[in-house]
């Protein structure tokens, strides 16, 4: 049970963070279009926002690589991070990473999402999907950590 739960969590982290790496790192202009309203896309700041999203892609890429390595270590029976308390810590770190993406969208959601030319549409489209999946990923990592910790 612990093994399957851990493998599932690491695979889910790898997939979600890998998708974020691709989207924010390589489709940064598409990501910026979600963040910046149409009326402001001719501003010289638009390419700056687009370039800035690549930093988010890079951080997600590093976390995706970390999840991949942890998954490979587990599947190959490596002693690296093999102790269950270590794995609980790793899952908590992944939960915190996903929670940070969820939590910093909460004020935007509370404000009603995009308001004129400010913020982004957390209540619809890709940002709603990201918001919901980051919440699910937070819970997944915490639940698996709790299952492992309790076992």
Coordinates of C-alpha atoms in Angstrom, one line a residue, residues 34 105 109 120-134:
X34 CA -3.9 34.1 -19.9
X105 CA -4.3 32.5 -6.2
X109 CA -10.1 34.4 -6.5
X120 CA -6.1 37.0 -14.2
X121 CA -9.2 34.8 -14.6
X122 CA -9.0 32.3 -11.7
X123 CA -12.7 31.5 -12.1
X124 CA -12.4 30.2 -15.6
X125 CA -10.2 28.7 -18.3
X126 CA -6.6 27.5 -17.8
X127 CA -6.1 29.4 -14.5
X128 CA -9.1 27.7 -12.9
X129 CA -7.7 24.3 -14.0
X130 CA -4.3 25.1 -12.6
X131 CA -5.9 26.4 -9.4
X132 CA -8.0 23.2 -8.9
X133 CA -5.2 20.8 -9.8
X134 CA -2.7 22.4 -7.5

